[in-house]
Coordinates of C-alpha atoms in Angstrom, one line a residue:
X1 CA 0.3 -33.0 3.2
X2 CA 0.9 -35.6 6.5
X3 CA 0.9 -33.8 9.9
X4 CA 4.6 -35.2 10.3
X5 CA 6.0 -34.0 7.1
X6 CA 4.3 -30.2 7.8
X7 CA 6.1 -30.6 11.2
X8 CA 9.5 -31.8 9.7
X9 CA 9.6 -28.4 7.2
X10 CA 8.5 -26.6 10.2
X11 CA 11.4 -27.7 12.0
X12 CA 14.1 -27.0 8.9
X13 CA 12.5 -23.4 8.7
X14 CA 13.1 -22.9 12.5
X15 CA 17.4 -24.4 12.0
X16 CA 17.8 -22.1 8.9
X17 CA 16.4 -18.7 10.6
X18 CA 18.5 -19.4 13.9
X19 CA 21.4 -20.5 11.3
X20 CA 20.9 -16.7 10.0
X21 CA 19.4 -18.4 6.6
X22 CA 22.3 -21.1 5.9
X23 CA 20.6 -23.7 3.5
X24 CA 17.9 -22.0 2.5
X25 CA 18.3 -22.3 -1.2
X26 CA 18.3 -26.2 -0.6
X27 CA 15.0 -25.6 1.5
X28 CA 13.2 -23.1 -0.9
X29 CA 13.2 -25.2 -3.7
X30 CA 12.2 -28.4 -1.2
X31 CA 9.1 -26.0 -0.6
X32 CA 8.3 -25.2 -3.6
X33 CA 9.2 -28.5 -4.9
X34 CA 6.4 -29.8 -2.5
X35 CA 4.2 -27.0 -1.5
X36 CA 1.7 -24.9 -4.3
X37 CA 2.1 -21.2 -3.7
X38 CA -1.0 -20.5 -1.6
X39 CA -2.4 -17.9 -3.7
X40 CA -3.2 -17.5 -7.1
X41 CA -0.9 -16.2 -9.7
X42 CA -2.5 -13.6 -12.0
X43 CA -4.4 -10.5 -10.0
X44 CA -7.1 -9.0 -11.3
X45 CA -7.8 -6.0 -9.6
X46 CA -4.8 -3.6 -9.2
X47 CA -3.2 -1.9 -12.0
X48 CA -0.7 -1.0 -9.7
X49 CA 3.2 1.3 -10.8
X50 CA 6.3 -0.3 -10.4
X51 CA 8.2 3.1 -9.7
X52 CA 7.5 4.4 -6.1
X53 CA 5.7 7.7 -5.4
X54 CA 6.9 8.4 -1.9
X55 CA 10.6 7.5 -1.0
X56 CA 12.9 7.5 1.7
X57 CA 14.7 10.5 2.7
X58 CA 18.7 11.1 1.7
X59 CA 21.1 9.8 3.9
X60 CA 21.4 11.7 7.5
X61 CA 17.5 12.5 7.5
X62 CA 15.0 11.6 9.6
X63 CA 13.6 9.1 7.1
X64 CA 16.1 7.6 5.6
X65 CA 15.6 4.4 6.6
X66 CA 11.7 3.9 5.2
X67 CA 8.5 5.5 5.0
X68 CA 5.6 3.7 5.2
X69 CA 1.8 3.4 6.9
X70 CA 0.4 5.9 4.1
X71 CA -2.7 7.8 5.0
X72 CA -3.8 9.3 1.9
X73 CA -7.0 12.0 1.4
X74 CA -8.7 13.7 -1.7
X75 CA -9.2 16.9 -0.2
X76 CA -11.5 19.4 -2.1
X77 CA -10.5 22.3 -0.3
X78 CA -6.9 22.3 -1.4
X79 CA -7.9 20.5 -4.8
X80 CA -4.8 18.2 -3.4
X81 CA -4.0 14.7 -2.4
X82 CA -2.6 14.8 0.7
X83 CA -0.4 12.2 2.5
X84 CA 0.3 11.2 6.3
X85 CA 3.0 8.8 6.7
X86 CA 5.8 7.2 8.6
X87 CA 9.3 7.6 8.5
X88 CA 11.8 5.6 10.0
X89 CA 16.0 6.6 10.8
X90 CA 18.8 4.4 9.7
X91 CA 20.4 2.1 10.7
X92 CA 18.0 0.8 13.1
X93 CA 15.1 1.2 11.4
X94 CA 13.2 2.7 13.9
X95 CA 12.7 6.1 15.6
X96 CA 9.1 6.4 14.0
X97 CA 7.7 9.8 13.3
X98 CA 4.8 10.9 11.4
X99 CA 5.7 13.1 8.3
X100 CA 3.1 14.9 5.8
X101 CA 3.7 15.4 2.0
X102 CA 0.8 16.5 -1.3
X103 CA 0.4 16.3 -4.7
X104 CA -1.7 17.7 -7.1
X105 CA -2.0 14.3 -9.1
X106 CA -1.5 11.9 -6.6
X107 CA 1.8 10.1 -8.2
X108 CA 4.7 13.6 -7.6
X109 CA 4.9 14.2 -4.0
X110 CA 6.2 16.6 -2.1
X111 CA 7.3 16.2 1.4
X112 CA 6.9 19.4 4.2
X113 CA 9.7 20.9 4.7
X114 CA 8.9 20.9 8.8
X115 CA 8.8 17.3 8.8
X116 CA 8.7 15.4 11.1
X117 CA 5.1 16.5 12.5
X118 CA 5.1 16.2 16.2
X119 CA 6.5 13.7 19.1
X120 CA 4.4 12.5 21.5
X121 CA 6.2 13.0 24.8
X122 CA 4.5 10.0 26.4
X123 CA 7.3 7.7 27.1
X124 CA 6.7 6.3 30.7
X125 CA 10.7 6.8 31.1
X126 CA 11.9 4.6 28.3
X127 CA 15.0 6.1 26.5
X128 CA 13.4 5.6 22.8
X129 CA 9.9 5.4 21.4
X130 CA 8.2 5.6 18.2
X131 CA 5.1 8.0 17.5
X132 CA 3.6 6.7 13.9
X133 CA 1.0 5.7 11.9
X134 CA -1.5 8.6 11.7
X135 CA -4.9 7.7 10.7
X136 CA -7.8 10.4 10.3
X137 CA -10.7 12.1 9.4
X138 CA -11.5 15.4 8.8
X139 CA -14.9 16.7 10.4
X140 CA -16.7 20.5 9.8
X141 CA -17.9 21.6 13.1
X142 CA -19.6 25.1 13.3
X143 CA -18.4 26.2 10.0
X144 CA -14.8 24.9 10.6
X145 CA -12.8 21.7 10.1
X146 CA -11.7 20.0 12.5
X147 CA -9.2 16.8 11.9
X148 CA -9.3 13.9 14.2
X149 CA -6.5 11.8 14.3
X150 CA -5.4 8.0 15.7
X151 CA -2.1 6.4 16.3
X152 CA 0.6 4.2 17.6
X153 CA 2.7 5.2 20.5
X154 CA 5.2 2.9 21.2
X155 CA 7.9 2.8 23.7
X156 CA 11.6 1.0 23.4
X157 CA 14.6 0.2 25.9
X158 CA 17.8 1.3 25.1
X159 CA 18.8 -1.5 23.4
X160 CA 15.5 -0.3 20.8
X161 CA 13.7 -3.5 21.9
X162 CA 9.7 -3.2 21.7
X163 CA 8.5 -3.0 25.3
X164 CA 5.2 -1.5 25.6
X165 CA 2.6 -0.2 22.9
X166 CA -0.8 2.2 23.0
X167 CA -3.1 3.3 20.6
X168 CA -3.9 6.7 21.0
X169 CA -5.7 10.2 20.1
X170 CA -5.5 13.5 19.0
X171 CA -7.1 16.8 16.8
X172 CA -6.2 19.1 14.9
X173 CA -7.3 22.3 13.0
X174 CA -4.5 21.8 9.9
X175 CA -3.6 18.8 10.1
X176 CA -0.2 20.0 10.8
X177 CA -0.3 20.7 14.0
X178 CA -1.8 18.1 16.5
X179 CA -2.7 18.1 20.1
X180 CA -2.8 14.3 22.3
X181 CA -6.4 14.3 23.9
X182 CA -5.8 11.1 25.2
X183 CA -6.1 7.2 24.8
X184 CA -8.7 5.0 22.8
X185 CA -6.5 1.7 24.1
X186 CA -3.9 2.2 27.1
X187 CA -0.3 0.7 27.0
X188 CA 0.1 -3.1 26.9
X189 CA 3.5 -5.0 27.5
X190 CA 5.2 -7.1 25.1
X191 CA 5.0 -9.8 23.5
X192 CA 1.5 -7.6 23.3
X193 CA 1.4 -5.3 20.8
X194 CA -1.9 -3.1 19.7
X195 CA -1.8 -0.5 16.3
X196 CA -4.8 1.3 14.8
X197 CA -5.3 0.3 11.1
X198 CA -8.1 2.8 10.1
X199 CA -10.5 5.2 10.9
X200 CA -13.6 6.8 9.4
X201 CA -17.1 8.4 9.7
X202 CA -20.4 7.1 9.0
X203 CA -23.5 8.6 7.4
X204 CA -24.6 9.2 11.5
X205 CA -21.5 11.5 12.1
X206 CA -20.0 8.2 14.2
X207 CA -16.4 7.9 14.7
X208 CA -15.7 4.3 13.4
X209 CA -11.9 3.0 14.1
X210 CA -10.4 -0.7 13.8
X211 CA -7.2 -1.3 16.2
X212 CA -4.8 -4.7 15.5
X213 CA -4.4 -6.6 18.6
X214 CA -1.7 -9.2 18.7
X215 CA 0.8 -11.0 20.0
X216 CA 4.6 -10.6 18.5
X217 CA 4.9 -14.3 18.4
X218 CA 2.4 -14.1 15.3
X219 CA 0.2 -17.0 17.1
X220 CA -2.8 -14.6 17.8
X221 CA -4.4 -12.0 15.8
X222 CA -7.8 -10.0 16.6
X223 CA -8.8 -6.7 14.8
X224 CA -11.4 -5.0 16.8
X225 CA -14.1 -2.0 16.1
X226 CA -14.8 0.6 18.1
X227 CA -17.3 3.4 17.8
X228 CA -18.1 6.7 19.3
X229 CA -20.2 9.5 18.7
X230 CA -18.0 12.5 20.3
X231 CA -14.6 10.7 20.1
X232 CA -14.1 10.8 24.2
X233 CA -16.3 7.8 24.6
X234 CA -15.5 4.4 22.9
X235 CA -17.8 0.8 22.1
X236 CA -16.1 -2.1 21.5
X237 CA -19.2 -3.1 19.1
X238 CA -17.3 -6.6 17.2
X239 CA -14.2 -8.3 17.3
X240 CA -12.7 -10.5 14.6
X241 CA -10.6 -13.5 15.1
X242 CA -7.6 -13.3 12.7
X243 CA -5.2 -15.5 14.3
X244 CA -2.8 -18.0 12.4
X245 CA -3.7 -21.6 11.7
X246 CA -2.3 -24.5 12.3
X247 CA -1.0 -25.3 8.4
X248 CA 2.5 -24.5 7.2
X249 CA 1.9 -21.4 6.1
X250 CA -0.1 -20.3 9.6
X251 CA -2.0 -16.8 8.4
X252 CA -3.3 -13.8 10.0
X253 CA -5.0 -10.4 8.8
X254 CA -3.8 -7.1 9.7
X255 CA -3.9 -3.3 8.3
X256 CA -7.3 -3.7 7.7
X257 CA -9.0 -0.9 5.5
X258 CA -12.6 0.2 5.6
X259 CA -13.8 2.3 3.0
X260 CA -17.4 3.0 3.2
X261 CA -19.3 2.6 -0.5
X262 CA -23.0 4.2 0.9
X263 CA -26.1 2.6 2.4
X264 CA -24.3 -0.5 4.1
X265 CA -21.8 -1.1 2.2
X266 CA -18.2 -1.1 2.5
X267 CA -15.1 -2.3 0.4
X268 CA -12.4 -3.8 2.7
X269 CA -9.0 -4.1 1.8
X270 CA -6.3 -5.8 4.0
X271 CA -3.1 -7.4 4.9
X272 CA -2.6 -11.2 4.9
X273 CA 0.4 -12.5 6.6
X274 CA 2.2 -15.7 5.6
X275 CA 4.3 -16.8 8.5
X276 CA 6.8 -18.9 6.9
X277 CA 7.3 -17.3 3.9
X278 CA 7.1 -13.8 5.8
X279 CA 5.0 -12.7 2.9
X280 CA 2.6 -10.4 3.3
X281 CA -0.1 -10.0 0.8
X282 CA -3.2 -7.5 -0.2
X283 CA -6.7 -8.9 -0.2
X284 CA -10.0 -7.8 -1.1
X285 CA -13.7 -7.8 0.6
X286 CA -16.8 -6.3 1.2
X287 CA -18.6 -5.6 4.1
X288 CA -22.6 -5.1 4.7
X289 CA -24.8 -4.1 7.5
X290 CA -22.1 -1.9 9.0
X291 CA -20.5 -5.2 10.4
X292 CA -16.9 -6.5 9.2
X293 CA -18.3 -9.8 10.4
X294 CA -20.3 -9.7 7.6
X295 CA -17.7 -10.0 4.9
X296 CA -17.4 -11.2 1.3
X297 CA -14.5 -12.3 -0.2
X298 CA -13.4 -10.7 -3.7
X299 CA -9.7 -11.9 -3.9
X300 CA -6.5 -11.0 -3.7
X301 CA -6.2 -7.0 -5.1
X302 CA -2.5 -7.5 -5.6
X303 CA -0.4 -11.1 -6.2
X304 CA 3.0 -11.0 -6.3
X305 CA 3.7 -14.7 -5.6
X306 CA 6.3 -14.9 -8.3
X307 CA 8.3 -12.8 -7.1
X308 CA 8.0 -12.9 -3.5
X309 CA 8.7 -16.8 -4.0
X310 CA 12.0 -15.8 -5.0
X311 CA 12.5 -14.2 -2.0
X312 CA 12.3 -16.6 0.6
X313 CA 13.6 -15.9 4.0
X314 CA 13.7 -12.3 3.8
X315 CA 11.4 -9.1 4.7
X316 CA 8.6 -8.8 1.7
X317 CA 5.7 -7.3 1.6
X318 CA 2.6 -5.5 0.3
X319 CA 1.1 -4.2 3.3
X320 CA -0.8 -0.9 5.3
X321 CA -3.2 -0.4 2.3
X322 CA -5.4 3.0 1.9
X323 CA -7.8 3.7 -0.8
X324 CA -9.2 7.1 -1.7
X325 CA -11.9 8.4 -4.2
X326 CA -10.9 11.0 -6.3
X327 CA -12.6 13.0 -9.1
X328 CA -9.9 13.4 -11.9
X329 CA -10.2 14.7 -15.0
X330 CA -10.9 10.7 -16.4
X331 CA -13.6 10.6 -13.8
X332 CA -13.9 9.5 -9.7
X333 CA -11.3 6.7 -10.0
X334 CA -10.3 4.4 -6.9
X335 CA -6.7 5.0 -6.2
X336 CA -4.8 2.5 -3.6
X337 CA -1.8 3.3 -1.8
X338 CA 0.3 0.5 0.2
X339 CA 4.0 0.3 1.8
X340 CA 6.2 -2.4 0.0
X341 CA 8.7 -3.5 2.4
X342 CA 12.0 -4.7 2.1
X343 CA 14.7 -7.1 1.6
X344 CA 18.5 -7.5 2.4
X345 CA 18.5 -7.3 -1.9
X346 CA 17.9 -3.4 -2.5
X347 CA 17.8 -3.9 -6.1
X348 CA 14.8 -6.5 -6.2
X349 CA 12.7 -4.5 -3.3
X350 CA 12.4 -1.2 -1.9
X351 CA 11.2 0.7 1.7
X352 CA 9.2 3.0 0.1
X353 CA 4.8 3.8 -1.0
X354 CA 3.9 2.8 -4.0
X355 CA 0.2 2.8 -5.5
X356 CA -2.3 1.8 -8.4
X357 CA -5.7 2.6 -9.4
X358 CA -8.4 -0.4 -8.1
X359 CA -10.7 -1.5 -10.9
X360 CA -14.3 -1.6 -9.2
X361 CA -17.4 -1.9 -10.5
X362 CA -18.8 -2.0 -13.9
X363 CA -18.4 1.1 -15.7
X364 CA -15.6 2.2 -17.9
X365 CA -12.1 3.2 -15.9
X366 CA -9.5 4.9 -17.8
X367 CA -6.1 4.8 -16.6
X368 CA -2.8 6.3 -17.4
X369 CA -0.5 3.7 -18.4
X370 CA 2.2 6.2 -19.6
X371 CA 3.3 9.6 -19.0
X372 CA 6.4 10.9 -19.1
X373 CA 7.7 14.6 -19.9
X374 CA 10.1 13.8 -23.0
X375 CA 11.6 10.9 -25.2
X376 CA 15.2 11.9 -26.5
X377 CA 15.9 11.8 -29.9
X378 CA 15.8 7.6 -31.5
X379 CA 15.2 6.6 -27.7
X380 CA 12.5 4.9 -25.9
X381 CA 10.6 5.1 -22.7
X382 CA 11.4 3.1 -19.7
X383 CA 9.0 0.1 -19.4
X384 CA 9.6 0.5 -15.8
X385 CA 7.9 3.8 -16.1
X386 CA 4.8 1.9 -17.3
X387 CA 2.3 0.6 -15.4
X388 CA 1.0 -3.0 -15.4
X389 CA -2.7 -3.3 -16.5
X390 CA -4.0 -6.3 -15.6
X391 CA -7.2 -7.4 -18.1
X392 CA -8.8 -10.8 -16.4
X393 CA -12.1 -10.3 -17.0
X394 CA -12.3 -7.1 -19.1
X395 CA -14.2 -7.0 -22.0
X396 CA -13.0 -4.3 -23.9
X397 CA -9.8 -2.1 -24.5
X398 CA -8.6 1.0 -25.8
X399 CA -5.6 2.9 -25.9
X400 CA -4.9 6.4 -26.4
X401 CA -2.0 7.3 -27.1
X402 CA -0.3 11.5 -27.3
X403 CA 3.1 13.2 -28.1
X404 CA 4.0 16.7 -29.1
X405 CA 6.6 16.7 -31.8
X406 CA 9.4 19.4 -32.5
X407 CA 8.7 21.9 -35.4
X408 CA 11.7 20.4 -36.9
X409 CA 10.9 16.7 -35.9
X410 CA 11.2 14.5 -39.3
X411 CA 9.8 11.0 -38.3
X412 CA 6.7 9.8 -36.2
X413 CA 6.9 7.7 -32.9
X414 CA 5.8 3.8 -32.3
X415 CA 4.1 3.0 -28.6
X416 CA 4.5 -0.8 -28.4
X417 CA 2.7 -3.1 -26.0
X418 CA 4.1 -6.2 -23.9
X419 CA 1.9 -8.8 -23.0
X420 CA 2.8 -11.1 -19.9
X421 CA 0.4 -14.2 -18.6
X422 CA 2.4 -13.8 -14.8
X423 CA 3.0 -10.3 -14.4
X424 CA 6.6 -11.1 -14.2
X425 CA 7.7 -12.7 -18.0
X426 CA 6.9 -9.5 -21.1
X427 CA 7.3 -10.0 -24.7
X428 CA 6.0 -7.9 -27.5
X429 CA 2.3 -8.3 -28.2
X430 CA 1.9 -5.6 -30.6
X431 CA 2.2 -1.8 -31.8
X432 CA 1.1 1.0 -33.4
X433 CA 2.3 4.3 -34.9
X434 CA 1.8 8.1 -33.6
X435 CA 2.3 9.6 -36.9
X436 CA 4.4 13.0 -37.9
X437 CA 2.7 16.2 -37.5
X438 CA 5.8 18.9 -37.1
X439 CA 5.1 21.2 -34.1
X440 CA 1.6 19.2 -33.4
X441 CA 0.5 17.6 -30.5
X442 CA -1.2 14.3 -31.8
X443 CA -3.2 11.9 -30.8
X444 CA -4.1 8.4 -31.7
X445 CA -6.9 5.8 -30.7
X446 CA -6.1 2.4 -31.1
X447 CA -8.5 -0.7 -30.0
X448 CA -6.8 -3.8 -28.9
X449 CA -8.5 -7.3 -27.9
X450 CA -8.1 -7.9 -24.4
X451 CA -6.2 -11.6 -24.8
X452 CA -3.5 -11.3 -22.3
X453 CA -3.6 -11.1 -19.0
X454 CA -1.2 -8.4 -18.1
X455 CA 0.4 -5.4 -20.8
X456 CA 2.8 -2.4 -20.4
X457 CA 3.4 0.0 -23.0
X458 CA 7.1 1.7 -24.5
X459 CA 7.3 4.6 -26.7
X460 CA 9.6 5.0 -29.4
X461 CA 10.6 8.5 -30.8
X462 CA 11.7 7.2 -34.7
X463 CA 13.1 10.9 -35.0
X464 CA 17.2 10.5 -34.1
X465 CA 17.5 13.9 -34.2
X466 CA 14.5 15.6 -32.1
X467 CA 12.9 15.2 -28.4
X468 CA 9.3 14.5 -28.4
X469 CA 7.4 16.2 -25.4
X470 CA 4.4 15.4 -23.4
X471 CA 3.9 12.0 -24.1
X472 CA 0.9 10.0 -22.6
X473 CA -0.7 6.7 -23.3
X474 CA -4.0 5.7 -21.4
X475 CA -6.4 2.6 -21.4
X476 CA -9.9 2.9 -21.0
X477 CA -11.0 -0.8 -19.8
X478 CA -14.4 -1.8 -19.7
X479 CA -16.1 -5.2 -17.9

């Protein structure tokens, strides 16, 4: 594209935000007319639910507006996931506060009923600030564990305007209750503006954390690694440039994701930033040598161009990514956890955490396409309650499919599956039959050839007269 025509759409994006977005339909289609989306369509490594697991509070509560920045463990001690995040009040949209939530399955929450956490009382006399995004680790030290934590502290006027922002410390013996031990980075003054994006322990017993440093104009970007073996005394050790460039769509990292893999490897997942198309996307890398300088690039983990396309001009995102290993009763899967942020149009996008399992490596990953507690009598399952599989580059697929029938239950069930080449477009692919056994749980392998590049599953009860209960369907994939 000329330098003077980039410049000239550059220009018509600057008139329609100051406008307040009048004649932006004539300018999206002008972009997209003229510009390719700059990623590609179909992702390959997320099979990710479209229904949230963590949502915003009811009106009146102290996170009704959003929550977001998810911070999610495996713990083996509690045999629970467990889940530090940030909520948010309405209308403003701010008044940030960490809250805490668990599940025994990772996808049914529930939130503590003490929420919010704790306040840091640093506010250097400003009549509003924000204390959010908890990242930590949890450490055993002489026979105990001990959780050390990291987060934002960031101060406001009374109008709410950002003014000043720190990056901060604490521990804690519960991971309920936490103590401020100090600061990793001091407060800076806007348009400055500095957040920790992760934090984690190496093989050594060294605290590693990663802090975003930028600039709210969105023309610099840095994300920079410190270490520390007692977590009082901090190394800047590497610093990654991350700012914009010059092209149209000018793009940054942020919410960068570490999660170590053993020796000196790591999997890095993180948060790409369009500028004018305020996307924000989820990408994927590795990392050797112990070094984020040292990365190599996988691809995007999720891709939701479509969509996001249609969106133009307002607040959408798939952002603040966490990954944890769990070992399930289908084996240690990879489950990711992001925020998907919001638009003015509630019913295309949401405030809320949503998550997927990550399909790494080479071995066989079975994931749960399908559960829900009951399908009424002659109805079928939501296939918003399914969740999109995406098979680029898998080899081979099976689906298992389960339902309990009533002891009176005269006709069998159907699970149909929807293939889509975008993610976005789903039309019947094929199906297969979970066949009567009256008061029997039953259940049914089915091979399918791994054509398309996206499926969801439905189940339909055949019986107008009987529930059926416990129904499940599951894909075991295989590169």
């Amino acid at each position: 594209m000329p330098a003077v025509h980039e410049q000239e759409l550059k220009k018509k994006l600057e008139e329609v935000w100051q406008s307040g977005g009048a004649g932006r339909e004539a300018l999206r289609e002008e972009i997209d007319r003229r510009i390719p989306l700059p990623l590609p369509i179909i992702s390959t490594r997320v099979a990710r639910r479209f229904r949230p697991v963590l949502t915003r509070g009811s009106p009146g509560s102290w996170d009704d507006s959003r929550v977001d920045n998810p911070w999610v463990i495996w713990d083996p001690w509690w045999r629970k996931f467990r889940m530090w995040y940030t909520g948010r009040k309405a209308p403003e949209d701010h008044y940030g506060r960490v809250g805490y939530a668990s599940s025994s399955d990772g996808i049914t929450w529930t939130k503590y009923a003490k929420n919010p956490l704790f306040l840091d009382p640093d506010n250097k006399g400003y009549p509003n600030w924000d204390t959010e995004g908890l990242r930590l680790v949890i450490k055993m030290e002489e026979r105990k564990r001990k959780y050390y934590g990291v987060y934002e502290q960031v101060l406001r006027d009374e109008n709410l305007v950002f003014q000043e922002t720190a990056t901060k410390l604490a521990v804690s013996d519960d991971g309920i209750n936490w103590t401020p031990t100090g600061y990793l980075l001091d407060f800076v003054k806007s348009p400055n503006f500095i957040e920790p994006t992760c934090i984690w322990v190496d093989g050594e017993g060294n605290f590693h954390i990663l802090v975003s440093r930028r600039t709210l104009g969105l023309t610099q970007a840095v994300i920079e690694h410190y270490v520390s073996g007692d977590f009082e005394s901090w190394e800047l050790v590497e610093t990654l440039d991350l700012s914009f460039d010059r092209s149209l769509y000018g793009k940054r990292w942020e919410d960068m994701f570490v999660l170590p893999m053993g020796g000196s490897a790591a999997l890095v997942l993180y948060n790409v930033v369009y500028q004018y198309r305020y996307l924000h996307t989820l990408e994927m890398a590795t990392a050797f040598g112990g070094r984020l300088k040292n990365l190599v690039y996988l691809g995007p983990a999720i891709t939701p161009n479509l969509e996001i396309s249609k969106n133009l001009f307002d607040y959408y995102c798939y952002h603040e990514p966490c990954v944890v290993v769990a070992p399930t009763r289908y084996g240690e899967e990879y489950r990711v956890y992001w925020f998907r942020g919001y638009s003015p149009d509630e019913d295309t996008v949401t405030g809320d955490i949503h998550m997927g399992w990550l399909l790494v490596g080479e071995d066989k990953t079975v994931i749960p396409v399908l559960s829900v507690s009951s399908v009424g009598a002659g109805a079928t399952s939501d296939i918003w309650d399914s969740v999109e599989l995406p098979l680029h580059g898998v080899n081979s697929l099976n689906l298992t499919a389960k339902a309990t029938f009533d002891a009176a239950a005269t006709a069998g069930a159907k699970v149909h599956v929807y293939a889509s080449s975008d993610g976005i477009d789903y039309s019947e692919y094929t199906s297969f039959d979970i066949p009567l056994q009256a008061g029997q749980t039953v259940i049914v392998h089915q091979p399918l050839t791994p054509a398309p590049a996206f499926i969801k599953v439905t189940v339909e009860n055949l019986d107008g007269a009987h529930s059926i209960t416990d129904v499940v369907v599951e894909a075991t994939v295989g590169k």
